[in-house]
Coordinates of C-alpha atoms in Angstrom, one line a residue:
Chain C
X1 CA 0.0 0.0 0.0
X2 CA 1.3 3.4 -0.8
X3 CA 1.8 6.0 1.9
X4 CA -1.1 8.2 0.6
X5 CA -3.4 5.3 0.6
X6 CA -2.6 4.7 4.2
X7 CA -3.2 8.3 5.1
X8 CA -6.5 8.2 3.3
X9 CA -7.5 5.0 5.1
X10 CA -6.6 6.5 8.4
X11 CA -8.5 9.6 7.7
X12 CA -11.5 7.6 6.5
X13 CA -11.4 5.4 9.6
X14 CA -11.3 8.5 11.9
X15 CA -14.2 10.1 10.0
X16 CA -16.1 6.9 10.1
X17 CA -15.6 6.5 13.8
X18 CA -16.8 10.0 14.6
X19 CA -19.8 9.6 12.3
X20 CA -20.8 6.2 13.9
X21 CA -20.4 7.6 17.4
X22 CA -22.6 10.5 16.6
X23 CA -25.2 8.2 15.1
X24 CA -24.8 6.0 18.2
X25 CA -25.3 8.9 20.5
X26 CA -28.5 9.8 18.6
X27 CA -29.9 6.2 18.6
X28 CA -28.8 5.1 22.0
X29 CA -29.8 7.9 24.2
X30 CA -33.0 9.8 24.5
X31 CA -31.3 12.8 26.0
X32 CA -31.7 16.1 24.3
X33 CA -29.7 19.2 25.1
X34 CA -31.0 21.5 27.9
X35 CA -33.4 18.9 29.4
X36 CA -33.4 18.1 33.0
X37 CA -32.9 14.4 33.7
X38 CA -33.7 13.1 37.1
X39 CA -33.0 9.4 36.4
X40 CA -30.8 7.4 34.2
X41 CA -32.1 3.9 33.0
X42 CA -30.1 1.4 31.0
X43 CA -31.8 -1.1 28.8
X44 CA -30.1 -4.1 27.2
X45 CA -32.1 -5.9 24.6
X46 CA -31.1 -9.5 23.7
X47 CA -30.8 -9.1 19.9
X48 CA -32.0 -6.2 17.8
X49 CA -31.8 -8.4 14.6
X50 CA -34.8 -10.3 15.9
X51 CA -38.1 -9.1 14.5
X52 CA -40.0 -9.5 17.7
X53 CA -37.4 -7.8 19.9
X54 CA -37.3 -4.9 17.5
X55 CA -41.1 -4.4 17.8
X56 CA -40.7 -4.5 21.6
X57 CA -37.8 -2.0 21.5
X58 CA -39.7 0.4 19.2
X59 CA -42.7 0.4 21.6
X60 CA -40.3 0.9 24.5
X61 CA -38.7 4.0 22.8
X62 CA -42.1 5.4 21.9
X63 CA -43.2 5.2 25.6
X64 CA -39.8 6.4 26.8
X65 CA -40.2 9.7 24.9
X66 CA -43.2 10.4 27.1
X67 CA -41.1 10.4 30.1
X68 CA -38.6 13.3 29.6
X69 CA -37.4 13.1 33.2
X70 CA -35.8 9.7 32.5
X71 CA -32.8 9.3 30.3
X72 CA -32.8 5.9 28.6
X73 CA -29.6 4.2 27.3
X74 CA -30.5 1.4 24.9
X75 CA -27.9 -1.3 24.1
X76 CA -28.1 -4.3 21.7
X77 CA -26.7 -7.6 23.1
X78 CA -26.5 -9.0 19.6
X79 CA -27.6 -12.4 20.6
X80 CA -24.6 -13.1 22.8
X81 CA -24.8 -13.4 26.6
X82 CA -21.1 -12.5 26.8
X83 CA -21.8 -9.1 25.2
X84 CA -24.7 -8.6 27.6
X85 CA -22.5 -9.3 30.6
X86 CA -20.1 -6.6 29.4
X87 CA -22.9 -4.2 28.9
X88 CA -24.3 -4.8 32.4
X89 CA -20.9 -3.9 33.7
X90 CA -20.8 -0.7 31.6
X91 CA -24.3 0.3 32.8
X92 CA -23.3 -0.3 36.4
X93 CA -20.2 1.9 36.0
X94 CA -22.3 4.6 34.4
X95 CA -24.2 4.7 37.6
X96 CA -27.6 4.0 36.2
X97 CA -30.6 4.3 38.6
X98 CA -32.2 1.2 37.2
X99 CA -31.3 -1.5 34.6
X100 CA -33.7 -3.3 32.3
X101 CA -32.1 -6.5 31.1
X102 CA -33.6 -8.7 28.5
X103 CA -31.3 -11.7 29.0
X104 CA -30.5 -14.0 26.0
X105 CA -29.8 -16.8 28.4
X106 CA -31.4 -17.4 31.8
X107 CA -28.2 -18.7 33.5
X108 CA -25.3 -16.6 32.2
X109 CA -26.7 -13.2 33.1
X110 CA -27.7 -14.2 36.7
X111 CA -24.4 -13.2 38.3
X112 CA -24.3 -9.8 36.6
X113 CA -27.9 -9.1 37.6
X114 CA -27.2 -10.2 41.1
X115 CA -24.1 -7.9 41.1
X116 CA -26.0 -4.9 40.0
X117 CA -28.7 -5.4 42.7
X118 CA -26.2 -5.9 45.4
X119 CA -24.6 -2.7 44.3
X120 CA -27.9 -0.9 44.9
X121 CA -29.2 -0.8 41.3
X122 CA -32.6 -2.4 40.9
X123 CA -33.0 -4.7 37.9
X124 CA -36.0 -5.6 35.7
X125 CA -35.6 -8.9 33.9
X126 CA -37.5 -8.5 30.7
X127 CA -38.9 -11.5 28.8
X128 CA -36.4 -14.1 29.9
X129 CA -35.9 -14.4 33.7
X130 CA -32.7 -15.3 35.4
X131 CA -32.6 -18.8 36.8
X132 CA -32.8 -17.9 40.5
X133 CA -34.3 -15.1 42.6
X134 CA -31.6 -12.5 43.2
X135 CA -34.1 -9.7 43.9
X136 CA -35.0 -8.9 40.3
X137 CA -38.4 -7.9 39.1
X138 CA -39.6 -10.0 36.1
X139 CA -41.9 -8.9 33.4
X140 CA -42.9 -11.3 30.5
X141 CA -45.6 -13.3 29.0
X142 CA -45.5 -16.8 30.6
X143 CA -44.3 -19.4 28.2
X144 CA -45.6 -22.3 30.3
X145 CA -49.1 -20.9 30.1
X146 CA -48.8 -20.3 26.4
X147 CA -47.7 -24.0 25.8
X148 CA -50.6 -25.2 27.9
X149 CA -53.2 -22.9 26.1
X150 CA -51.9 -24.1 22.7
X151 CA -51.7 -27.8 23.4
X152 CA -55.1 -27.8 25.1
X153 CA -56.6 -26.3 22.0
X154 CA -54.9 -28.9 19.8
X155 CA -56.2 -31.8 22.1
X156 CA -59.7 -30.4 22.1
X157 CA -59.8 -30.0 18.4
X158 CA -58.6 -33.6 17.9
X159 CA -61.0 -34.9 20.4
X160 CA -58.3 -36.3 22.6
X161 CA -56.7 -38.6 20.2
X162 CA -54.5 -38.4 17.1
X163 CA -51.0 -38.0 15.6
X164 CA -49.2 -34.7 16.1
X165 CA -45.9 -33.5 14.7
X166 CA -44.1 -30.8 16.8
X167 CA -41.5 -28.2 15.9
X168 CA -39.6 -26.8 18.8
X169 CA -37.3 -23.9 19.4
X170 CA -33.5 -24.3 19.8
X171 CA -32.3 -26.8 22.3
X172 CA -31.8 -25.2 25.7
X173 CA -33.7 -22.0 24.8
X174 CA -35.6 -20.3 27.6
X175 CA -38.9 -19.8 25.7
X176 CA -38.8 -23.2 24.3
X177 CA -38.2 -24.9 27.7
X178 CA -41.3 -23.0 29.0
X179 CA -43.4 -24.0 26.1
X180 CA -42.2 -27.6 26.4
X181 CA -43.3 -27.7 30.1
X182 CA -46.7 -26.3 29.1
X183 CA -47.1 -29.0 26.5
X184 CA -46.0 -31.8 28.8
X185 CA -48.5 -30.7 31.4
X186 CA -51.4 -31.1 29.0
X187 CA -50.2 -34.2 27.1
X188 CA -49.7 -36.3 30.2
X189 CA -53.5 -36.4 30.6
X190 CA -54.0 -37.6 27.0
X191 CA -52.2 -40.9 26.3
X192 CA -54.0 -41.2 22.9
X193 CA -52.3 -38.2 21.5
X194 CA -49.1 -39.5 19.8
X195 CA -46.1 -37.3 19.0
X196 CA -45.1 -39.0 15.7
X197 CA -42.5 -36.4 14.7
X198 CA -40.5 -34.2 17.0
X199 CA -37.7 -31.8 16.0
X200 CA -36.0 -28.6 17.0
X201 CA -36.2 -26.2 14.0
X202 CA -34.5 -23.3 15.8
X203 CA -37.4 -20.8 15.2
X204 CA -36.4 -20.8 11.5
X205 CA -38.8 -20.7 8.6
X206 CA -36.4 -22.5 6.3
X207 CA -35.7 -25.3 8.8
X208 CA -39.5 -25.6 9.6
X209 CA -40.2 -26.1 5.9
X210 CA -37.4 -28.5 5.2
X211 CA -38.2 -30.6 8.3
X212 CA -41.9 -30.8 7.4
X213 CA -41.1 -31.8 3.8
X214 CA -39.0 -34.6 5.1
X215 CA -41.8 -35.8 7.5
X216 CA -44.4 -35.5 4.8
X217 CA -42.3 -37.8 2.6
X218 CA -42.8 -40.7 5.0
X219 CA -46.5 -40.8 4.4
X220 CA -47.3 -41.1 8.1
X221 CA -50.7 -39.8 9.1
X222 CA -50.4 -36.4 10.8
X223 CA -53.5 -34.7 12.3
X224 CA -51.8 -31.6 13.5
X225 CA -48.6 -29.6 13.3
X226 CA -47.8 -27.7 16.4
X227 CA -45.1 -25.1 16.2
X228 CA -43.6 -23.2 19.1
X229 CA -43.4 -20.1 17.0
X230 CA -45.0 -18.6 13.9
X231 CA -41.9 -18.7 11.6
X232 CA -41.4 -22.5 11.8
X233 CA -45.1 -23.2 11.4
X234 CA -45.4 -20.9 8.4
X235 CA -42.5 -22.7 6.8
X236 CA -44.2 -26.0 7.5
X237 CA -47.5 -24.6 6.1
X238 CA -45.9 -23.9 2.7
X239 CA -44.6 -27.5 2.7
X240 CA -48.0 -28.9 3.7
X241 CA -49.8 -26.9 1.0
X242 CA -47.3 -28.0 -1.6
X243 CA -48.0 -31.6 -0.7
X244 CA -51.8 -30.9 -0.9
X245 CA -52.4 -32.1 2.6
X246 CA -53.7 -28.9 4.1
X247 CA -57.2 -30.6 4.7
X248 CA -55.6 -33.4 6.8
X249 CA -53.1 -31.4 8.9
X250 CA -54.2 -28.5 11.2
X251 CA -51.6 -26.0 12.0
X252 CA -51.0 -24.2 15.4
X253 CA -48.4 -21.6 16.3
X254 CA -47.3 -19.0 18.8
X255 CA -46.3 -15.2 18.5
X256 CA -48.9 -13.5 16.4
X257 CA -46.6 -11.9 13.8
X258 CA -48.4 -10.2 10.9
X259 CA -47.7 -13.0 8.4
X260 CA -49.3 -15.5 10.9
X261 CA -52.3 -13.3 11.4
X262 CA -52.8 -13.4 7.6
X263 CA -52.5 -17.2 7.7
X264 CA -55.2 -17.4 10.4
X265 CA -57.5 -15.1 8.5
X266 CA -57.1 -17.1 5.4
X267 CA -57.8 -20.3 7.3
X268 CA -54.4 -21.7 6.6
X269 CA -53.5 -21.8 10.3
X270 CA -56.0 -22.7 13.1
X271 CA -54.6 -20.4 15.7
X272 CA -51.6 -18.5 17.0
X273 CA -51.0 -17.0 20.4
X274 CA -50.5 -13.3 20.3
X275 CA -47.7 -12.2 22.5
X276 CA -48.1 -8.4 22.8
X277 CA -44.6 -7.2 22.1
X278 CA -45.8 -3.6 22.1
X279 CA -47.6 -3.9 25.4
X280 CA -44.6 -5.5 27.0
X281 CA -42.3 -2.8 25.6
X282 CA -44.6 -0.1 26.9
X283 CA -45.3 -1.7 30.3
X284 CA -41.7 -2.1 31.1
X285 CA -41.1 1.7 30.9
X286 CA -44.1 2.3 33.2
X287 CA -42.9 -0.3 35.6
X288 CA -39.4 1.3 35.7
X289 CA -40.9 4.7 36.4
X290 CA -43.0 3.2 39.3
X291 CA -39.9 1.7 40.8
X292 CA -37.9 4.9 40.4
X293 CA -40.6 6.8 42.2
X294 CA -40.3 4.3 45.1
X295 CA -43.7 2.6 44.6
X296 CA -44.2 -1.0 45.6
X297 CA -44.3 -3.4 42.6
X298 CA -45.1 -7.1 42.3
X299 CA -42.1 -9.4 41.8
X300 CA -43.6 -11.0 38.7
X301 CA -45.6 -9.1 36.2
X302 CA -47.4 -11.1 33.5
X303 CA -48.6 -9.8 30.2
X304 CA -50.6 -12.8 29.1
X305 CA -50.6 -14.4 25.6
X306 CA -53.9 -14.1 23.8
X307 CA -55.5 -16.8 21.6
X308 CA -56.0 -15.7 18.0
X309 CA -58.4 -17.6 15.9
X310 CA -60.4 -16.8 12.8
X311 CA -63.1 -15.4 15.0
X312 CA -61.1 -12.6 16.5
X313 CA -58.1 -12.2 14.2
X314 CA -59.3 -8.9 12.8
X315 CA -58.7 -7.2 16.1
X316 CA -55.0 -8.0 16.0
X317 CA -53.9 -6.5 12.7
X318 CA -53.6 -3.0 14.2
X319 CA -51.9 -4.0 17.4
Chain P
X1 CA 1.7 -54.5 -2.7
X2 CA 1.8 -52.1 -5.5
X3 CA -1.7 -53.3 -6.6
X4 CA -3.1 -52.7 -3.1
X5 CA -1.5 -49.2 -3.0
X6 CA -3.0 -48.6 -6.5
X7 CA -6.5 -49.6 -5.3
X8 CA -6.2 -47.4 -2.3
X9 CA -5.1 -44.5 -4.4
X10 CA -7.9 -45.0 -6.8
X11 CA -10.4 -45.3 -4.0
X12 CA -8.9 -42.1 -2.6
X13 CA -9.9 -40.0 -5.6
X14 CA -13.4 -41.6 -5.7
X15 CA -13.9 -41.8 -2.0
X16 CA -16.5 -39.0 -1.8
X17 CA -18.6 -40.7 -4.5
X18 CA -18.4 -44.0 -2.6
X19 CA -19.4 -42.3 0.6
X20 CA -22.4 -40.7 -1.2
X21 CA -23.5 -44.1 -2.6
X22 CA -23.1 -45.8 0.8
X23 CA -25.2 -43.2 2.6
X24 CA -27.8 -43.4 -0.2
X25 CA -28.1 -47.2 0.1
X26 CA -28.1 -47.0 3.9
X27 CA -31.0 -44.5 3.9
X28 CA -32.9 -46.4 1.2
X29 CA -32.8 -49.5 3.4
X30 CA -33.7 -47.9 6.7
X31 CA -36.3 -45.4 5.6
X32 CA -38.9 -46.9 3.2
X33 CA -40.0 -43.5 1.9
X34 CA -36.5 -42.2 1.3
X35 CA -36.5 -43.4 -2.3
X36 CA -39.9 -42.0 -3.2
X37 CA -39.9 -39.6 -6.2
X38 CA -41.4 -36.9 -3.9
X39 CA -38.6 -37.2 -1.4
X40 CA -35.8 -37.2 -4.0
X41 CA -37.2 -34.0 -5.4
X42 CA -37.4 -32.5 -1.9
X43 CA -33.9 -33.6 -1.2
X44 CA -32.5 -32.1 -4.4
X45 CA -34.4 -28.8 -3.8
X46 CA -33.2 -28.6 -0.2
X47 CA -29.6 -29.2 -1.4
X48 CA -29.9 -26.5 -4.1
X49 CA -29.3 -23.5 -1.8
X50 CA -26.3 -24.8 -0.1
X51 CA -25.3 -26.3 -3.5
X52 CA -25.2 -22.9 -5.1
X53 CA -23.0 -21.5 -2.3
X54 CA -20.7 -24.5 -2.4
X55 CA -20.2 -24.1 -6.2
X56 CA -19.0 -20.6 -5.5
X57 CA -16.9 -21.8 -2.6
X58 CA -15.2 -24.2 -5.0
X59 CA -13.9 -21.5 -7.2
X60 CA -12.7 -19.3 -4.3
X61 CA -11.1 -22.1 -2.4
X62 CA -9.4 -23.3 -5.6
X63 CA -7.4 -20.1 -5.6
X64 CA -6.4 -20.7 -2.0
X65 CA -9.0 -18.2 -0.7
X66 CA -12.1 -18.6 1.3
X67 CA -15.5 -16.7 1.3
X68 CA -17.1 -16.3 4.7
X69 CA -19.5 -13.6 3.4
X70 CA -21.9 -15.8 1.4
X71 CA -24.5 -16.1 4.1
X72 CA -24.7 -12.4 4.5
X73 CA -24.7 -11.8 0.7
X74 CA -27.6 -14.3 0.5
X75 CA -29.6 -12.3 3.1
X76 CA -28.9 -8.9 1.6
X77 CA -29.7 -9.9 -1.9
X78 CA -32.9 -11.6 -0.7
X79 CA -34.2 -8.5 1.1
X80 CA -33.2 -6.2 -1.7
X81 CA -34.6 -8.2 -4.5
X82 CA -37.8 -9.0 -2.5
X83 CA -38.4 -5.4 -1.6
X84 CA -38.8 -4.7 -5.4
X85 CA -41.2 -7.6 -5.7
X86 CA -43.9 -7.0 -3.1
X87 CA -47.5 -6.2 -3.9
X88 CA -47.6 -3.2 -1.7
X89 CA -44.1 -1.9 -2.6
X90 CA -43.4 1.6 -3.8
X91 CA -41.3 0.4 -6.7
X92 CA -42.3 -2.9 -8.4
X93 CA -39.8 -4.4 -10.8
X94 CA -40.5 -7.2 -13.2
X95 CA -38.9 -10.5 -12.0
X96 CA -36.0 -10.3 -14.4
X97 CA -35.0 -6.8 -13.2
X98 CA -35.4 -7.7 -9.6
X99 CA -33.1 -10.7 -10.1
X100 CA -30.7 -8.5 -12.0
X101 CA -30.6 -6.0 -9.1
X102 CA -29.9 -8.9 -6.8
X103 CA -27.1 -10.2 -9.0
X104 CA -25.5 -6.7 -9.1
X105 CA -25.5 -6.7 -5.3
X106 CA -23.7 -10.1 -5.4
X107 CA -21.2 -8.7 -7.9
X108 CA -20.5 -5.7 -5.7
X109 CA -20.0 -8.0 -2.7
X110 CA -17.6 -10.2 -4.7
X111 CA -15.7 -7.2 -6.0
X112 CA -15.3 -5.8 -2.5
X113 CA -13.9 -9.2 -1.3
X114 CA -11.6 -9.6 -4.3
X115 CA -10.2 -6.1 -4.2
X116 CA -9.5 -6.4 -0.5
X117 CA -7.7 -9.7 -1.0
X118 CA -5.7 -8.8 -4.0
X119 CA -4.9 -5.0 -3.9
X120 CA -5.5 -4.6 -0.2
X121 CA -3.4 -7.7 0.6
X122 CA -5.8 -8.6 3.4
X123 CA -6.0 -12.4 4.1
X124 CA -9.2 -13.8 2.6
X125 CA -10.4 -15.0 6.0
X126 CA -10.4 -11.5 7.4
X127 CA -11.5 -9.7 4.2
X128 CA -14.6 -11.8 3.8
X129 CA -15.2 -11.7 7.6
X130 CA -15.4 -7.9 7.2
X131 CA -17.9 -8.2 4.3
X132 CA -19.8 -10.8 6.3
X133 CA -20.4 -8.3 9.1
X134 CA -21.0 -5.2 6.9
X135 CA -23.4 -7.0 4.6
X136 CA -25.3 -8.5 7.5
X137 CA -25.6 -5.1 9.0
X138 CA -26.7 -3.6 5.6
X139 CA -29.4 -6.3 5.4
X140 CA -30.7 -5.4 8.8
X141 CA -30.6 -1.6 8.1
X142 CA -32.3 -2.1 4.7
X143 CA -35.1 -4.2 6.1
X144 CA -35.3 -2.5 9.5
X145 CA -34.8 -5.9 11.1
X146 CA -38.2 -7.1 9.8
X147 CA -38.8 -9.9 7.2
X148 CA -40.2 -8.7 3.9
X149 CA -43.4 -10.5 2.9
X150 CA -46.3 -10.2 0.5
X151 CA -44.6 -11.2 -2.8
X152 CA -45.9 -10.8 -6.3
X153 CA -46.8 -14.1 -8.0
X154 CA -43.8 -13.8 -10.3
X155 CA -41.4 -13.6 -7.4
X156 CA -43.0 -16.5 -5.7
X157 CA -42.4 -18.6 -8.8
X158 CA -38.6 -18.3 -8.4
X159 CA -38.6 -20.5 -5.3
X160 CA -42.0 -22.2 -5.1
X161 CA -42.7 -22.8 -8.8
X162 CA -42.1 -25.9 -10.8
X163 CA -41.9 -27.1 -14.4
X164 CA -43.9 -30.2 -14.4
X165 CA -42.8 -31.7 -11.1
X166 CA -39.3 -30.3 -11.2
X167 CA -38.9 -27.3 -8.7
X168 CA -37.4 -24.1 -10.1
X169 CA -34.5 -23.9 -7.5
X170 CA -33.6 -27.4 -8.6
X171 CA -33.5 -26.5 -12.3
X172 CA -31.5 -23.4 -11.4
X173 CA -29.0 -25.5 -9.4
X174 CA -28.6 -28.2 -12.1
X175 CA -28.0 -25.5 -14.8
X176 CA -25.4 -23.9 -12.5
X177 CA -23.7 -27.2 -11.9
X178 CA -23.3 -27.7 -15.7
X179 CA -22.2 -24.1 -16.3
X180 CA -19.6 -24.2 -13.4
X181 CA -18.3 -27.6 -14.5
X182 CA -17.9 -26.4 -18.1
X183 CA -16.2 -23.2 -17.0
X184 CA -13.8 -24.8 -14.5
X185 CA -12.9 -28.0 -16.4
X186 CA -13.2 -27.1 -20.1
X187 CA -12.1 -23.5 -20.5
X188 CA -8.8 -21.6 -20.5
X189 CA -10.2 -19.5 -17.6
X190 CA -10.7 -22.7 -15.6
X191 CA -7.2 -23.9 -16.2
X192 CA -6.0 -20.4 -15.1
X193 CA -7.9 -20.7 -11.8
X194 CA -6.2 -24.1 -11.1
X195 CA -2.8 -22.5 -12.0
X196 CA -3.3 -19.5 -9.7
X197 CA -4.3 -21.8 -6.8
X198 CA -1.5 -24.3 -7.5
X199 CA 1.3 -21.9 -7.6
X200 CA 0.6 -18.1 -7.8
X201 CA 4.2 -17.2 -8.4
X202 CA 4.6 -19.5 -11.3
X203 CA 1.2 -18.4 -12.7
X204 CA 2.4 -14.8 -12.5
X205 CA 5.7 -15.6 -14.1
X206 CA 4.0 -17.2 -17.0
X207 CA 2.0 -14.1 -17.7
X208 CA -1.4 -14.8 -16.0
X209 CA -3.2 -11.9 -14.5
X210 CA -3.4 -13.4 -11.0
X211 CA -5.2 -10.5 -9.4
X212 CA -8.0 -10.4 -12.0
X213 CA -8.5 -14.2 -11.8
X214 CA -8.6 -14.1 -8.0
X215 CA -11.1 -11.3 -8.0
X216 CA -13.2 -13.0 -10.6
X217 CA -13.6 -16.1 -8.3
X218 CA -15.0 -13.9 -5.5
X219 CA -17.4 -12.3 -8.0
X220 CA -18.6 -15.8 -9.1
X221 CA -19.1 -16.7 -5.4
X222 CA -21.1 -13.4 -4.9
X223 CA -23.3 -14.0 -7.9
X224 CA -24.1 -17.6 -6.9
X225 CA -24.9 -16.4 -3.3
X226 CA -27.2 -13.8 -4.8
X227 CA -29.1 -16.3 -6.9
X228 CA -29.4 -18.6 -3.8
X229 CA -30.6 -15.6 -1.8
X230 CA -33.3 -14.7 -4.3
X231 CA -34.5 -18.3 -4.7
X232 CA -34.5 -19.0 -0.9
X233 CA -36.3 -15.8 0.0
X234 CA -38.9 -16.7 -2.6
X235 CA -39.2 -20.3 -1.5
X236 CA -40.0 -19.6 2.2
X237 CA -42.3 -16.7 1.3
X238 CA -40.4 -14.2 3.4
X239 CA -37.0 -12.4 2.9
X240 CA -35.4 -12.4 6.3
X241 CA -32.3 -10.2 7.1
X242 CA -31.0 -13.0 9.4
X243 CA -31.3 -15.7 6.7
X244 CA -28.2 -17.7 5.9
X245 CA -26.4 -17.3 9.2
X246 CA -23.7 -20.0 9.3
X247 CA -24.4 -21.2 5.7
X248 CA -20.7 -20.5 4.8
X249 CA -19.7 -23.4 7.0
X250 CA -21.9 -26.0 5.1
X251 CA -20.7 -24.5 1.8
X252 CA -17.0 -24.8 2.7
X253 CA -17.6 -28.3 4.2
X254 CA -19.2 -29.5 1.0
X255 CA -16.4 -28.2 -1.2
X256 CA -13.6 -29.6 1.0
X257 CA -15.4 -32.9 1.5
X258 CA -15.5 -33.0 -2.3
X259 CA -11.7 -32.8 -2.5
X260 CA -11.1 -29.1 -2.9
X261 CA -7.9 -28.4 -1.1
X262 CA -8.0 -25.4 1.3
X263 CA -4.4 -24.7 0.1
X264 CA -5.7 -24.2 -3.4
X265 CA -5.0 -25.8 -6.7
X266 CA -7.1 -28.9 -6.5
X267 CA -10.8 -29.6 -6.6
X268 CA -13.7 -30.5 -8.9
X269 CA -17.3 -29.5 -9.3
X270 CA -18.3 -33.2 -9.3
X271 CA -16.7 -33.7 -5.9
X272 CA -18.4 -30.5 -4.5
X273 CA -21.8 -31.6 -5.7
X274 CA -21.3 -35.0 -4.0
X275 CA -20.4 -33.2 -0.8
X276 CA -23.5 -31.1 -1.1
X277 CA -25.7 -34.1 -1.5
X278 CA -24.1 -35.9 1.4
X279 CA -24.8 -33.0 3.7
X280 CA -28.4 -32.7 2.4
X281 CA -29.1 -36.5 2.7
X282 CA -27.9 -36.5 6.3
X283 CA -30.5 -33.9 7.4
X284 CA -33.2 -35.4 5.2
X285 CA -32.6 -38.9 6.2
X286 CA -32.3 -38.2 9.9
X287 CA -35.5 -36.2 9.9
X288 CA -37.3 -39.0 8.3
X289 CA -35.9 -41.5 10.8
X290 CA -37.0 -39.0 13.5
X291 CA -33.5 -38.9 15.1
X292 CA -33.5 -36.3 17.9
X293 CA -31.8 -33.0 17.0
X294 CA -29.3 -33.5 19.8
X295 CA -28.0 -36.6 18.0
X296 CA -28.3 -35.2 14.5
X297 CA -25.4 -32.8 15.1
X298 CA -23.2 -35.6 16.3
X299 CA -24.1 -37.9 13.4
X300 CA -23.6 -35.1 10.9
X301 CA -20.1 -34.4 12.3
X302 CA -19.1 -38.0 12.3
X303 CA -20.4 -38.6 8.7
X304 CA -18.5 -35.6 7.4
X305 CA -15.4 -36.9 9.2
X306 CA -15.7 -40.3 7.7
X307 CA -16.3 -38.9 4.2
X308 CA -13.2 -36.7 4.4
X309 CA -11.1 -39.6 5.7
X310 CA -12.3 -41.8 2.7
X311 CA -11.3 -39.0 0.4
X312 CA -7.8 -38.4 1.6
X313 CA -5.1 -39.2 -0.8
X314 CA -3.3 -42.2 0.6
X315 CA 0.3 -42.2 -0.7

C-alpha cells in the first residue's frame, strides 16, 4: 500500500468512527440538550436483529419519549450473553438508577444481575428471567401458560386422540423450555395423542419447511402440526400446502406476527397465540418509572398471551 | 503390494462418491419412503441452496482463498430483490430486473472481497469476515430488522414454482452445476484458476493476471450467493435479514469434502456436488428417521469426518 493510501484510510477510519459515534449517540440515548434528567435507566435488549425484539424496542422507545425526566440508554446484546455481561458492567459503572435487562440466556446473566442489585441498582428482567431469585423484578408473557393454552386447544380440536408433529425452538432456549413444560402438562393427561415427529427447528422458517417436507415424505398420518413459533409453522404450512395435505393437517403456532395473522385469517392456520410485544415494551417503561418513584411493585408481572383464531383475528392486525 | 496401493489410491480419488452411494443405500434400506420420487425431489431442492453457495466456494477455495460472506450476501440480496417484488411496494420491478438487481449486489460484494484480498493484501479469511459483518448489518438496516413478505406471484415462482414436477430452484441448481463444471474444467479460464491456486508465483511468471483471476472467483461466489438468496427468500415466502447465518460453514464443508484443497490448486465441481448431497441427505434422512436434534449434530459431524477420511489421498 502506498503512503497516501494509508493516510487516506486512516482519515477515513477516523471520520467513520466520529460519524458512527454521533449516530450511536442519537440512537442510543433519549437525551436532548437542555433537558433536566432526574433518572438514568439502562436497557439491554437481547438481539436487535430479531423481528419480535425490534417491535418491543420500538414500543419501548415510543413510551420512553413520554417520560422526559428519565434518560434511557439502549444497548443491543447482539444475541450473545457475553456481550450482555459486558454491557451490564458498563451500565453499572455509568451509575444507572435502574437497569432493564432482556437476557439472551437465563443462566449466564444471573451473576451480573445479582451484582447490580447488590450494588444498589434495581434490575428488571424483561422476557427471559434469570434462573434464581436474586431480587429482580420479572416482566414477561408466561411461556408455560402459552404452551398449555396451545396444546389444550390442539387436544380439544382432535377430540383427545390423534397423531401430532411438533416443531420446537432451539435446544436449551428459555422460551422453548417454558413452552415444552406447558405441552407436557397437557399431554400427560391424553395418552392417545401421539407425537409422531419431534424436531428442533430453531425458530427458523427454512428449517421448519425442510423438516416438514421430510416428514411428509414418510407418508405417516399427521393430524396436527404444532409449532412453538410462527416462523417455523409458516414454513411448515408452505410444505403442507405444496403436498396438498392442508385438509388433513391442522396448524397451530405462537407469537402472532403479521404473516401468521394473515394465515389465520385465510384459514391456513388454526390459531396463533398473540404475544403483545408492544404492550410489554410499553409496560416495562411504566414499571421502571414506578420503581424509580419508590412505589411497591409485584415481583412477577405477567402480560398474558392471547389466543387468536379466525373469530377474533381482525382485532389483532392493528396491534 | 503395488496393486493394493494402487487400489487405495484410486479409492482415494473416488472416496467421496463411494461415501455418497453408501449413505444413499443405507438410507434407502432404513427409511422406506426415502426413495420416493417426492422425497428425492425434496432432497435435491433442499440441497440446491447450499449447493449454489458450495459451487462458488469451490472457485474461491481453488485459488487458495475462502469466502465467509456468502450467508450475509444471500440475506442482503434476498431482502433487496424481494423489496422490489412486493405487492404493496413503492417500486415494483419485473422478475428479471429484480433478479438483476440482486445479482448486481452479489457482484459488488464479490468485487469488494476480491479487491481487499488482491490489492488490499488482506488475508481472505479477514477480508470476507469484514464483508460478512458489513453486509449482514446492511441487510438489517435495509429491512429495518423485519422480514419482507407479500410477494408478487412472479417472485413466488422463483422459489416455489415448478416445471412439471421439477422445482425451479432445482432447475437453477442443475444449470449452474453444468455451467460451473464447463467453466472450471473445459475453458482456458478454468485452467488459469487451477494455475493460480496451485502456484501463484509460477502463474504470475507465465504471464497470467493473477489478481484479476482471483477477483473473478469472488465475484462468481457473490453471484451464486445472490441467486441462492433470491431463490431462498422466494421459497420460504419471506425475505429475512437474518437468513443464511452459518451457511458458509456448510458450503465450505461440501467443497472440502469433495476434494477441494484449502491450500488451493485442486478440486472439482463433481466432488463438491457429491459433498452437497451428502450434507443434504444427512438432514433429510435423519429427519425421516426421526432422530433427535441432539444426536443429529453428532451424526452429521461423524459422517463428514468419515467422508473426508475416505477421500484423503493415501500415498
